[in-house]
Short mmCIF file of C-alpha atoms in Angstrom, two decimals:
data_model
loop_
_atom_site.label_atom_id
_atom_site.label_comp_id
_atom_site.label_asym_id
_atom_site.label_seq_id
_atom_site.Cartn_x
_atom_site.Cartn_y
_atom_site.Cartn_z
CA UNK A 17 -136.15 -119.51 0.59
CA UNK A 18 -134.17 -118.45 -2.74
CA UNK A 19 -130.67 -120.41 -2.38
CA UNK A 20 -131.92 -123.57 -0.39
CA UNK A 21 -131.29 -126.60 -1.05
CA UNK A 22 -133.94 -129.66 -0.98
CA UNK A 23 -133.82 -133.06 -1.14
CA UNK A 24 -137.22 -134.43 -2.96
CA UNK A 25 -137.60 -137.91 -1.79
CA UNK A 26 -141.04 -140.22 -2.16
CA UNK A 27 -143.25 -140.68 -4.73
CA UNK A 28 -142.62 -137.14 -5.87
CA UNK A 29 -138.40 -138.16 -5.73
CA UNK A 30 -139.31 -141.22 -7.15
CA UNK A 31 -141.27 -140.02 -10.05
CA UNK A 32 -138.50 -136.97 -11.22
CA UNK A 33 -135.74 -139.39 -10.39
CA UNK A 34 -136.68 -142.52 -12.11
CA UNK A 35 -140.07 -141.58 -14.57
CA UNK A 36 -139.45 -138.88 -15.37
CA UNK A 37 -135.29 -139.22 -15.66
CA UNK A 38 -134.37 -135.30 -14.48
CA UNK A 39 -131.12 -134.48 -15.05
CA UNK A 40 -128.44 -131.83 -13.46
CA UNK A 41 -129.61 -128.61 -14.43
CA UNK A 42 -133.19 -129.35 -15.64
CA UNK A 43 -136.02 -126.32 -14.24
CA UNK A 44 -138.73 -127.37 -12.07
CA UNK A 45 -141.46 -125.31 -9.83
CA UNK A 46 -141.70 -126.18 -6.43
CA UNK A 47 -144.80 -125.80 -4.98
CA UNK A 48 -143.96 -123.79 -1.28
CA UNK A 49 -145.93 -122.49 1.39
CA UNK A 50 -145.34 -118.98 0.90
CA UNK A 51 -145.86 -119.73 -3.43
CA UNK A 52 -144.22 -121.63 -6.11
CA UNK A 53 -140.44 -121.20 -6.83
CA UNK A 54 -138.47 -121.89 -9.80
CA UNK A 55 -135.44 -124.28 -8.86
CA UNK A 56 -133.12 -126.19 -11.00
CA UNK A 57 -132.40 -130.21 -10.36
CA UNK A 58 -128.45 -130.09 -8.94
CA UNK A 59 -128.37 -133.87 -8.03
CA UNK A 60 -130.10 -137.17 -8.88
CA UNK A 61 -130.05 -140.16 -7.27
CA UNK A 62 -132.25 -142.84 -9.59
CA UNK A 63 -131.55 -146.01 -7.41
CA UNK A 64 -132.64 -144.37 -4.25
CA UNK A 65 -135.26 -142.21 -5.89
CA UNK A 66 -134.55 -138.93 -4.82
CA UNK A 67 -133.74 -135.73 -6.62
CA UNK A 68 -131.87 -132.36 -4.96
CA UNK A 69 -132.66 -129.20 -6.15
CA UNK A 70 -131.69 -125.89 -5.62
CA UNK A 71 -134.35 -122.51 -4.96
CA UNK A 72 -133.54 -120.18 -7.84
CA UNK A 73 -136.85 -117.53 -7.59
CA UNK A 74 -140.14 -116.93 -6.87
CA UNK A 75 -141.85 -118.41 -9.79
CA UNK A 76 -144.66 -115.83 -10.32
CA UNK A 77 -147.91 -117.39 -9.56
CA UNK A 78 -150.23 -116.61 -11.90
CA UNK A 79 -153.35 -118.12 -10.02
CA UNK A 80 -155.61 -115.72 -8.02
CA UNK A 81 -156.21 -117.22 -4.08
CA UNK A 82 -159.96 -116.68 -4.62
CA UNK A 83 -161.29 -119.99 -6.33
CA UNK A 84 -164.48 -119.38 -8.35
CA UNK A 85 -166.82 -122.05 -9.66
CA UNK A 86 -169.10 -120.85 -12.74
CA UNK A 87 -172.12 -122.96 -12.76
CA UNK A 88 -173.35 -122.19 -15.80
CA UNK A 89 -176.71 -123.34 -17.08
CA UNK A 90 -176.73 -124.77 -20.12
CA UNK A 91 -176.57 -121.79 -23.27
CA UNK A 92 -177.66 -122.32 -26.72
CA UNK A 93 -175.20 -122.44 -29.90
CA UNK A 94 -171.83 -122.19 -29.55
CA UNK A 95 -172.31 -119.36 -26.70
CA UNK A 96 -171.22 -122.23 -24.13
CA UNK A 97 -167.80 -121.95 -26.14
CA UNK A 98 -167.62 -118.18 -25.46
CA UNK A 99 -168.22 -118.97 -22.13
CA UNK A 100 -165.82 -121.25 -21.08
CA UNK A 101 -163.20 -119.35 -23.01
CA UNK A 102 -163.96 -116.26 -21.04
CA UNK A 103 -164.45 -117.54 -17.72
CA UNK A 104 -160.75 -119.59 -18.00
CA UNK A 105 -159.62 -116.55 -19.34
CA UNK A 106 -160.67 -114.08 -16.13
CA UNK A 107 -159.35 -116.61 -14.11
CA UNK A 108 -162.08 -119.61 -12.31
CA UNK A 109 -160.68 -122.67 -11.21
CA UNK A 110 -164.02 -124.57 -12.72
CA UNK A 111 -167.12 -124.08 -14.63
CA UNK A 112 -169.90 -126.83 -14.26
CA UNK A 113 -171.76 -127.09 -17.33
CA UNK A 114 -175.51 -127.67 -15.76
CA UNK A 115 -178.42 -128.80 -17.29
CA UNK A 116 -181.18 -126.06 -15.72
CA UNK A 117 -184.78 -126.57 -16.52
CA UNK A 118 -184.98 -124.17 -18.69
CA UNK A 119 -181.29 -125.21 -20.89
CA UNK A 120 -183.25 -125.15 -24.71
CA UNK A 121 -180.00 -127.63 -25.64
CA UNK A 122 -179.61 -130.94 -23.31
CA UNK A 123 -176.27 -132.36 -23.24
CA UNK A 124 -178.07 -135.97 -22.97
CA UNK A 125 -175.73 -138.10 -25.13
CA UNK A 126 -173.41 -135.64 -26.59
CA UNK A 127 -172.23 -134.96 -23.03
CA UNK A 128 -168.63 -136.40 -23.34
CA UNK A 129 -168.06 -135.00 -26.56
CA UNK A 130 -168.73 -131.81 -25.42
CA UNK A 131 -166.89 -131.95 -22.33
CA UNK A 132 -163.85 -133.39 -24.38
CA UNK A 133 -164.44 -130.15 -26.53
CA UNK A 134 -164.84 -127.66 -23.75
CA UNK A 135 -161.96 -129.18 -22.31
CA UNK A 136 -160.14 -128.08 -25.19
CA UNK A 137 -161.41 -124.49 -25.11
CA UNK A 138 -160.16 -124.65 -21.44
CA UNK A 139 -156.93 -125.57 -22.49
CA UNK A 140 -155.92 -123.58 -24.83
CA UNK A 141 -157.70 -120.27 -23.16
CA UNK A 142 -155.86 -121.28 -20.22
CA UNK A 143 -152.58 -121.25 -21.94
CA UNK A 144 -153.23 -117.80 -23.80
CA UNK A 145 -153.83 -116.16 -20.56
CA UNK A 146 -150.98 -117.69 -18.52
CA UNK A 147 -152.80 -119.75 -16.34
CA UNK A 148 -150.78 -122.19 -14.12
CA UNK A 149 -153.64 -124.84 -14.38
CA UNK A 150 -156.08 -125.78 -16.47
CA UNK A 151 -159.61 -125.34 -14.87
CA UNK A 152 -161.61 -128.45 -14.53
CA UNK A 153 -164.82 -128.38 -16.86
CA UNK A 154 -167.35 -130.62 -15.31
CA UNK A 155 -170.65 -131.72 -16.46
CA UNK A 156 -174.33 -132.17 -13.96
CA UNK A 157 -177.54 -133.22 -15.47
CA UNK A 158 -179.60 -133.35 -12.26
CA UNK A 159 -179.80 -131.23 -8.72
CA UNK A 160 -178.55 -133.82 -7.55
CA UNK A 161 -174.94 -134.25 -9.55
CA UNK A 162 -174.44 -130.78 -9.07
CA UNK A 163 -175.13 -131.42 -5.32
CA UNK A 164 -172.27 -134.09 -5.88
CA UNK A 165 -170.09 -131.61 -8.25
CA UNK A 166 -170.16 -128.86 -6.15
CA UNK A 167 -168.92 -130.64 -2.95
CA UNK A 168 -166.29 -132.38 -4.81
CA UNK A 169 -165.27 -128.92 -5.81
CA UNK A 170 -164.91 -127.94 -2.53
CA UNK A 171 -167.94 -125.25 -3.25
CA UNK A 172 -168.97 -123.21 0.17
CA UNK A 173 -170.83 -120.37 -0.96
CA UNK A 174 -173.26 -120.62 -3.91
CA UNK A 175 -174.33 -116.99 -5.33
CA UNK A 176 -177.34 -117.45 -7.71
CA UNK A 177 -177.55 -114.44 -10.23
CA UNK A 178 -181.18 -113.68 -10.60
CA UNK A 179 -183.30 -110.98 -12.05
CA UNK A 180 -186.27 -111.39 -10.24
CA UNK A 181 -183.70 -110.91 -6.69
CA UNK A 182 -183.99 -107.38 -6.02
CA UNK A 183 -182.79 -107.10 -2.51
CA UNK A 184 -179.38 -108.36 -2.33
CA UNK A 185 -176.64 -107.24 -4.42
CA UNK A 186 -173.07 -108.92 -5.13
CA UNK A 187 -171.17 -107.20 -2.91
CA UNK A 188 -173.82 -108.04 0.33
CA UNK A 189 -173.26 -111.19 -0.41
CA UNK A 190 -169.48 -111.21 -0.60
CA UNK A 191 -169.04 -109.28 2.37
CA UNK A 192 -171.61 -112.23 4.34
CA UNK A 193 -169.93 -115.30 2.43
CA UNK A 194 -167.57 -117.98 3.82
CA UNK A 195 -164.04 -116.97 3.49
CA UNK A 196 -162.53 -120.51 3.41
CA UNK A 197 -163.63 -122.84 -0.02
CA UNK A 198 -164.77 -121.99 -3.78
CA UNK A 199 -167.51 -119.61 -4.85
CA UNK A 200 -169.82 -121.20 -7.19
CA UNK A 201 -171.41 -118.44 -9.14
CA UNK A 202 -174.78 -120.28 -10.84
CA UNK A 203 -175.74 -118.51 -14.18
CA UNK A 204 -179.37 -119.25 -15.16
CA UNK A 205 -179.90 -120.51 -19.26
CA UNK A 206 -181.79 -117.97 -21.79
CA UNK A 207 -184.61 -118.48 -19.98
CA UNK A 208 -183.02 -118.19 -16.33
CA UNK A 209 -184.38 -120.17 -13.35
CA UNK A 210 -187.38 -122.32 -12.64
CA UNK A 211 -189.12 -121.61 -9.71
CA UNK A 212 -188.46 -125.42 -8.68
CA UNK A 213 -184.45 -124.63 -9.24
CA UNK A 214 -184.63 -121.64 -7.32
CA UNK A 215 -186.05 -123.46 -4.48
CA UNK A 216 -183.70 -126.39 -4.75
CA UNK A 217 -180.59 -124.15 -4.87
CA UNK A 218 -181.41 -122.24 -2.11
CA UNK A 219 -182.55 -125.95 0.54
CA UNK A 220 -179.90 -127.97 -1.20
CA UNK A 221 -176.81 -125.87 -1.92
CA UNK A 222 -177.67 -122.55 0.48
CA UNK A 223 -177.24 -120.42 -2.37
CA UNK A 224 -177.69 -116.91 -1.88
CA UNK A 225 -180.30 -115.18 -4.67
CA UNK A 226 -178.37 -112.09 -6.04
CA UNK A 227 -178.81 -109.18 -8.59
CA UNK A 228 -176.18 -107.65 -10.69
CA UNK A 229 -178.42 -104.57 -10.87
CA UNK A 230 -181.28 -103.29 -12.79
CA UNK A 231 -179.17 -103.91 -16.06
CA UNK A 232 -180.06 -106.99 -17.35
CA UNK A 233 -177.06 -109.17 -18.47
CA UNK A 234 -177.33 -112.17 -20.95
CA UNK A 235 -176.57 -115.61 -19.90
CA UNK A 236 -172.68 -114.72 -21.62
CA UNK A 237 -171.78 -112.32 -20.00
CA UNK A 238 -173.35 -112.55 -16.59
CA UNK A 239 -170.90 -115.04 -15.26
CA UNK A 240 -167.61 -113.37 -16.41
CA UNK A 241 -168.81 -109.69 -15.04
CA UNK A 242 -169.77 -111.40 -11.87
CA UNK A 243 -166.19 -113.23 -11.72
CA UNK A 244 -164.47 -110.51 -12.45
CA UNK A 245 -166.44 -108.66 -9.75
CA UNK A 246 -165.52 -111.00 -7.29
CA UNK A 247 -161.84 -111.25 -8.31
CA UNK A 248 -161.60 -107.71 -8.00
CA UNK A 249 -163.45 -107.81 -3.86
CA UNK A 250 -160.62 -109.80 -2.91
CA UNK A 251 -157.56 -107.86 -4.36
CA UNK A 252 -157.09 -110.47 -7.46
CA UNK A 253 -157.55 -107.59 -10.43
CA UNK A 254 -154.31 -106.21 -10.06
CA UNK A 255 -154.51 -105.33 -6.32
CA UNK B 28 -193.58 -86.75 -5.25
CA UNK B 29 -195.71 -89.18 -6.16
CA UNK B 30 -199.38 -87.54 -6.94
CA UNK B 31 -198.11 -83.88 -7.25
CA UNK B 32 -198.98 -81.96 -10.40
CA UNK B 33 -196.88 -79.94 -12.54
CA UNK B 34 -197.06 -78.26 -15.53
CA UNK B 35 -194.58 -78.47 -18.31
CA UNK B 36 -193.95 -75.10 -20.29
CA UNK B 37 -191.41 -73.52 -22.34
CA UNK B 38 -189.04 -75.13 -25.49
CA UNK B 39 -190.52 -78.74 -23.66
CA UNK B 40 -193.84 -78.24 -23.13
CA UNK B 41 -193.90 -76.91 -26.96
CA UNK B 42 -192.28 -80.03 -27.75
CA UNK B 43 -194.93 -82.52 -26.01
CA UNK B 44 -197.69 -80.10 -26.55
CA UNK B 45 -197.42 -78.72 -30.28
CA UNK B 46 -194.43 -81.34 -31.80
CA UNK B 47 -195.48 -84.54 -30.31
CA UNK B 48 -199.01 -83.71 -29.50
CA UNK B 49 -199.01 -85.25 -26.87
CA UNK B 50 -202.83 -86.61 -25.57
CA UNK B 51 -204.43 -86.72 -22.09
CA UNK B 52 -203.52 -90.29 -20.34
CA UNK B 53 -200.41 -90.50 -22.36
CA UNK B 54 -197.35 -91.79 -20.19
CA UNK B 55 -194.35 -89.89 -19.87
CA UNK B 56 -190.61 -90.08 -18.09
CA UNK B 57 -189.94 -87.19 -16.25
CA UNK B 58 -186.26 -86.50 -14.60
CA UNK B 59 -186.66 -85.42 -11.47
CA UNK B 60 -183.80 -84.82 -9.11
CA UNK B 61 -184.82 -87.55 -7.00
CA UNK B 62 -184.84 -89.40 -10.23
CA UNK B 63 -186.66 -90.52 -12.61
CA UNK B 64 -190.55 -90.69 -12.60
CA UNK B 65 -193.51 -92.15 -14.67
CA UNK B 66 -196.25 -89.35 -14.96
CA UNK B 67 -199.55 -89.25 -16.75
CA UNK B 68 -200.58 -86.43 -18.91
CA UNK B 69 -203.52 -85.17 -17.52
CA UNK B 70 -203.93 -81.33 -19.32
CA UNK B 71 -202.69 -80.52 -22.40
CA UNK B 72 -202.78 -76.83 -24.14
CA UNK B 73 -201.42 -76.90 -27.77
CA UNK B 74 -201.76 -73.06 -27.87
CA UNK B 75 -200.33 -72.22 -24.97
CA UNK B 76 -197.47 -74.80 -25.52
CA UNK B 77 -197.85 -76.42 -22.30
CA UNK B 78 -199.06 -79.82 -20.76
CA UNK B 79 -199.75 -80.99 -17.34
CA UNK B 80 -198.92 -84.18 -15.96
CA UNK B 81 -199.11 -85.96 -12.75
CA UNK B 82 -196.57 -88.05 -11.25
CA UNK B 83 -197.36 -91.58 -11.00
CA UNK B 84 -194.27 -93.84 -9.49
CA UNK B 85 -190.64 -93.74 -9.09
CA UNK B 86 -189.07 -95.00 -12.11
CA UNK B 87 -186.56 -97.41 -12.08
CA UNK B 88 -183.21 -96.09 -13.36
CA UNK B 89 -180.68 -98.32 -14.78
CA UNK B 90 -178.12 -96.27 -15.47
CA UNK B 91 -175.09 -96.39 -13.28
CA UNK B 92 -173.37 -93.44 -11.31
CA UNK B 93 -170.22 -94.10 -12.42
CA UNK B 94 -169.76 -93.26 -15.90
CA UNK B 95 -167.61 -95.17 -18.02
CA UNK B 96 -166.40 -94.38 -21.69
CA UNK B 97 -164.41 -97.44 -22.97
CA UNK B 98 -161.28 -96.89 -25.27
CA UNK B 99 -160.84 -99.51 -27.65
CA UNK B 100 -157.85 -99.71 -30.11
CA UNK B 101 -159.52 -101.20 -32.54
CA UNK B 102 -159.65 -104.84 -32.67
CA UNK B 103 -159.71 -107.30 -35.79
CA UNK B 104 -162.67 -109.14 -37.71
CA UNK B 105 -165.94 -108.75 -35.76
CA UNK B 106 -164.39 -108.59 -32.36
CA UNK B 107 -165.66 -104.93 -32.56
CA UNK B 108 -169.42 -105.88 -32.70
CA UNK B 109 -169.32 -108.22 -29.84
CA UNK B 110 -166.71 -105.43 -27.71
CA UNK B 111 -169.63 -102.95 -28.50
CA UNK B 112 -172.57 -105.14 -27.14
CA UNK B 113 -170.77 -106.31 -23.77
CA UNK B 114 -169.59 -103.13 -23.14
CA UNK B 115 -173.80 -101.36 -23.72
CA UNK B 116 -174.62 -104.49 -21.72
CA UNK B 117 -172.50 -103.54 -18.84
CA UNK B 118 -173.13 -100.22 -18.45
CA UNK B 119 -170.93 -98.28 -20.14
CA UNK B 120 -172.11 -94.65 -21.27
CA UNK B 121 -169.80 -94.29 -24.74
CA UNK B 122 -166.72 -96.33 -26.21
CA UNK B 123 -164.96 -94.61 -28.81
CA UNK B 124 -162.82 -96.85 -31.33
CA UNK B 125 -159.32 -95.40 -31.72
CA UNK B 126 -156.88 -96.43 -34.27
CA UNK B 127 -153.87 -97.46 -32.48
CA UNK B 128 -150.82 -97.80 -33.47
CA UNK B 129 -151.32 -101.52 -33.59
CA UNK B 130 -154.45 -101.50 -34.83
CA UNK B 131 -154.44 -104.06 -37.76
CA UNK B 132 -157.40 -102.78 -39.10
CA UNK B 133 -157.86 -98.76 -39.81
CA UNK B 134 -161.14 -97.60 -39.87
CA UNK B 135 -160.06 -95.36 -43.03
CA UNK B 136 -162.90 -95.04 -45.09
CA UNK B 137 -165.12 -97.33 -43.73
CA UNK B 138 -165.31 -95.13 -40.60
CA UNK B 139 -168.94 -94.06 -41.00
CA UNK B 140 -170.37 -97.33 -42.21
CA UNK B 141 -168.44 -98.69 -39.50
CA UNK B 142 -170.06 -96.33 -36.78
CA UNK B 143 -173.41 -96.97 -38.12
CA UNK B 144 -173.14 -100.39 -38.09
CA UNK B 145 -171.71 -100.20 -34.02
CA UNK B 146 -174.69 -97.84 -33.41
CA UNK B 147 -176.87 -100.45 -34.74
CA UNK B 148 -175.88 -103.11 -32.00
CA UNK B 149 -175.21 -100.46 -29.37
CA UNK B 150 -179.07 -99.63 -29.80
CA UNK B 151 -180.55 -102.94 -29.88
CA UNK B 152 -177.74 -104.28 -26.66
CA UNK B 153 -179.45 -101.03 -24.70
CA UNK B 154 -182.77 -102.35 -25.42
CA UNK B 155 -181.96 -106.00 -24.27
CA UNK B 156 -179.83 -104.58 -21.21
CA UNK B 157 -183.29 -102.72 -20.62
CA UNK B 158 -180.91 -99.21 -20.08
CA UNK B 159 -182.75 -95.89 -20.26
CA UNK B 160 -180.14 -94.64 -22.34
CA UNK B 161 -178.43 -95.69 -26.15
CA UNK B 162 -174.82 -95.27 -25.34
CA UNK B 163 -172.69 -93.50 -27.68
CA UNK B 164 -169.99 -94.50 -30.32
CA UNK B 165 -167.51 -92.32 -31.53
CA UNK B 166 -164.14 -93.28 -33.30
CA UNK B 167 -160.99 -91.49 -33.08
CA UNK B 168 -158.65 -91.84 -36.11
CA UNK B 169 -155.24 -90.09 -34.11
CA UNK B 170 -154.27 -89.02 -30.74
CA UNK B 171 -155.27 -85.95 -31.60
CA UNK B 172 -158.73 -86.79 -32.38
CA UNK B 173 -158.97 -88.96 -29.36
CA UNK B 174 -157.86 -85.83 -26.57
CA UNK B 175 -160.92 -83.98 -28.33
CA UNK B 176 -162.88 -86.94 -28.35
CA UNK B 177 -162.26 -87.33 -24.24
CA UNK B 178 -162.52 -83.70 -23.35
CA UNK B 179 -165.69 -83.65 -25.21
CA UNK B 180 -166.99 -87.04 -23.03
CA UNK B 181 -166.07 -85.29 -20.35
CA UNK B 182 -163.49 -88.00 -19.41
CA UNK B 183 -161.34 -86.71 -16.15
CA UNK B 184 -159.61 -89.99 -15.12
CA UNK B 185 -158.04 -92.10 -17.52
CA UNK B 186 -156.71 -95.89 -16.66
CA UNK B 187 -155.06 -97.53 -19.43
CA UNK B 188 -154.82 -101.31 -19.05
CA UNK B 189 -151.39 -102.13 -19.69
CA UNK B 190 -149.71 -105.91 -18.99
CA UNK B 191 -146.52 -103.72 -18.92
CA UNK B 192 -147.73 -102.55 -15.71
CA UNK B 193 -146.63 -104.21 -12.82
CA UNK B 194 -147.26 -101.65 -10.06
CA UNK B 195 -150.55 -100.06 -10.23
CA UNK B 196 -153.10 -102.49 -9.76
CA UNK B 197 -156.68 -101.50 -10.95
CA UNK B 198 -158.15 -100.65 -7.17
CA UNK B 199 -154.89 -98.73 -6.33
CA UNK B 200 -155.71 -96.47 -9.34
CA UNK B 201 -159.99 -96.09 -8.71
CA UNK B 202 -159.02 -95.14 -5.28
CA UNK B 203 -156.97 -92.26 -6.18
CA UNK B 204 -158.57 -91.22 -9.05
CA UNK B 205 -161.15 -87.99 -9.32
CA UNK B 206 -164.26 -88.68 -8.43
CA UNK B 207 -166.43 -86.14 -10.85
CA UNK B 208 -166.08 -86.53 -14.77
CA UNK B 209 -166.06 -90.27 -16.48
CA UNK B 210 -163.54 -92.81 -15.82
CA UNK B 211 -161.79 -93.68 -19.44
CA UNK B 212 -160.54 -97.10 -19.54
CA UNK B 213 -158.02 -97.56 -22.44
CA UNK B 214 -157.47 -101.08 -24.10
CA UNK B 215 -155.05 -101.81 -26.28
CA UNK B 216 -155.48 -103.93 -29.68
CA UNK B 217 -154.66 -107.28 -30.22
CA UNK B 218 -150.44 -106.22 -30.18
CA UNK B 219 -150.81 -103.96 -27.18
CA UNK B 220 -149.76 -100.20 -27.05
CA UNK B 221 -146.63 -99.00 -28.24
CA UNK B 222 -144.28 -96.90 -26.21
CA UNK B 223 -145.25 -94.03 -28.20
CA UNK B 224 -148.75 -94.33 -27.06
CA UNK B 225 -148.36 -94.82 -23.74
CA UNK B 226 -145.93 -91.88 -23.64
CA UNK B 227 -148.62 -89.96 -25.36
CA UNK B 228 -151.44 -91.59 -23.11
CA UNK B 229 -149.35 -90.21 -20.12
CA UNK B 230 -148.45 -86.77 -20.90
CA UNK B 231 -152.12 -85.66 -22.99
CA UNK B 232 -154.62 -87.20 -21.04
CA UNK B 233 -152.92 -87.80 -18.03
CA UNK B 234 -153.45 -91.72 -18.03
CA UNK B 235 -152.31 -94.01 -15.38
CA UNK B 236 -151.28 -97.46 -16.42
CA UNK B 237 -153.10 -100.48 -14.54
CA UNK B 238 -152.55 -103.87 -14.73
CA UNK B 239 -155.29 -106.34 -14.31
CA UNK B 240 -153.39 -108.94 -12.54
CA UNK B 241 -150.93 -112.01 -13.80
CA UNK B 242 -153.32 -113.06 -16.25
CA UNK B 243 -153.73 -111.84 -19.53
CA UNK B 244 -156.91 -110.66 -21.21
CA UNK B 245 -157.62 -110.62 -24.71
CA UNK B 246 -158.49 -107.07 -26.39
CA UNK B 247 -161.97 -108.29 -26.59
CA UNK B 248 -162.49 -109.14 -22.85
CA UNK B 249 -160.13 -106.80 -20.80
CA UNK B 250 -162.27 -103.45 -21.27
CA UNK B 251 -165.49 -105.72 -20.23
CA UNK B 252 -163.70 -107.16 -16.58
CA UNK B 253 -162.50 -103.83 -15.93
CA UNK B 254 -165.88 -102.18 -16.37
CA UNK B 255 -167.61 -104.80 -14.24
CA UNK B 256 -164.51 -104.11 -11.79
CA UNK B 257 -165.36 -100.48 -11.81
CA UNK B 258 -168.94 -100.40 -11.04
CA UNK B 259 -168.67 -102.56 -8.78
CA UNK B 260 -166.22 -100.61 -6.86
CA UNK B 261 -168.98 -98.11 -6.83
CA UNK B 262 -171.55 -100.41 -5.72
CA UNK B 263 -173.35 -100.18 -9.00
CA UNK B 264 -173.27 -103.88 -9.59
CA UNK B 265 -176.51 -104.91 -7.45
CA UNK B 266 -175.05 -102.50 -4.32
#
């Protein structure tokens, strides 16, 4: 792969060659099947809208192949801050802000204000911890948008954290999930989960009830120590 | 187990009998080495120095296996308190705060107000983590002082999370490590270690350096993912 040459032609071409305006010389990462390279522009066409460039290294991905999803119900304060900071920061690809019945604070109509602001969080944590992307921070006020949110997502295995799930633990659940699509991990509010919610998650989404052990986390922390749980079962904690 | 009698004598029964005076029906935790168990007093003879009790159920332990003593360089503002309460709330049994070379802050004088005030929120995380046990704080102000500190913890294995570290990722380095004695993990301050340190890490207490993967963790949320990582390697997070 490192010394090929490529001709980028298409939309893509069209958008480095005439948007954009690359020149000779100019970095980009290609995104390849066996991982992103670092290759430098050596030709530009602008009429025909094509670009050449030339394979330089593997550009080291940053991104672990695992894709989590932290539904997290609604916190109170600024602990939804913490939260998204952390969770960018151990590395999810999304975290769904969710109204739960039990969420003291409703997003109602502060909701795009708060996404634009948790956005930000996202951003910047994502930045400070060498992310290659910026996770998506979503919003659901109903079951039913985070029916909608989660299939967008591409979510195939739901893993509710509950305390009143004795039986099956994270790893039971890991080794039983789907191996293809994103692992929503749903974090219950202060108050955790309705017994309506429960219900719902498990008909709607198939979530799997599971306990972290007889330690009982807080609604901060119980997402990132389950996502870094799970990065770590599939190799993505250093190996 | 359950229903058998036993009597209590000796330095503890003088303790429960004559120093706590203890009363018929009063509950009790009793270690067994099937665990713990809830008994009931059901004799008591302040004389003699001895009470009876019967066992009622199994009690249900939440302390982990795995033991885990996290070492903090010491981190600025209040990062501290909140490194203190996610670490009790994990599951760790002690974190010592060590001065690191890039510490920014020195615990200096402050040290014992300082511990006090980490006791404080190590106590009341324990309680809200519902964990049988207060875990302990200890600072170490040198190298020195931290060997002591470790021996005296009991510490046999020692990872210390490095972003230097490209090779040994964080399973390579629980798989090989001892299996009696706690597992140390070592996290730098906000300005990582300095070569000094890690020399020193190396050659007195035999630390291997780990990386967590291509992203980067803040001081204040590297020590927490690798604990989670940890007990769940040893099935302590839910099984």
């Amino acid at each position: 792969m490192v010394g090929a040459e490529l001709a980028i032609e298409g939309e893509i071409g069209h958008h480095y060659a005439r948007v954009l305006r690359s020149r000779i010389g100019e970095q980009l990462v290609v995104a390849a099947t066996n991982g992103p390279h670092l290759a430098v522009v050596s030709a530009v066409d602008a009429k025909a809208g094509r670009i050449d460039v030339r394979i330089e290294t593997a550009y080291p991905a940053h991104e672990a192949r695992v894709r989590i999803v932290l539904i997290q119900g609604v916190a109170k304060g600024d602990k939804m801050d913490t939260i998204v900071q952390k969770a960018v920061e151990v590395g999810v690809m999304a975290v769904v802000a969710y109204e739960a019945q039990r969420s003291v604070v409703q997003l109602a109509d502060k909701r795009s204000s708060k996404l634009a602001r948790w956005e930000k969080i996202a951003e910047s944590a994502a930045s400070q911890a060498q992310r290659d992307v910026v996770p998506l921070i979503q919003a659901a006020s109903s079951p039913g948008e985070l029916t909608e949110v989660c299939r967008r997502l591409g979510v195939s295995t739901v893993l509710l954290l509950d305390e009143d799930e004795t039986a099956c633990g994270l790893r039971n659940a890991l080794e039983s999930a789907a191996t293809d699509g994103a692992i929503g991990i749903a974090v219950g509010p202060e108050g955790g989960w309705d017994d309506t919610e429960r219900l719902w998650f498990r008909d709607q989404l198939a979530a799997q009830a599971v306990t972290l052990g007889p330690r009982i986390f807080r609604t901060e922390t119980a997402g990132l120590a389950a996502a870094a749980a799970v990065l770590y079962h599939h190799g993505e904690l250093g190996g």
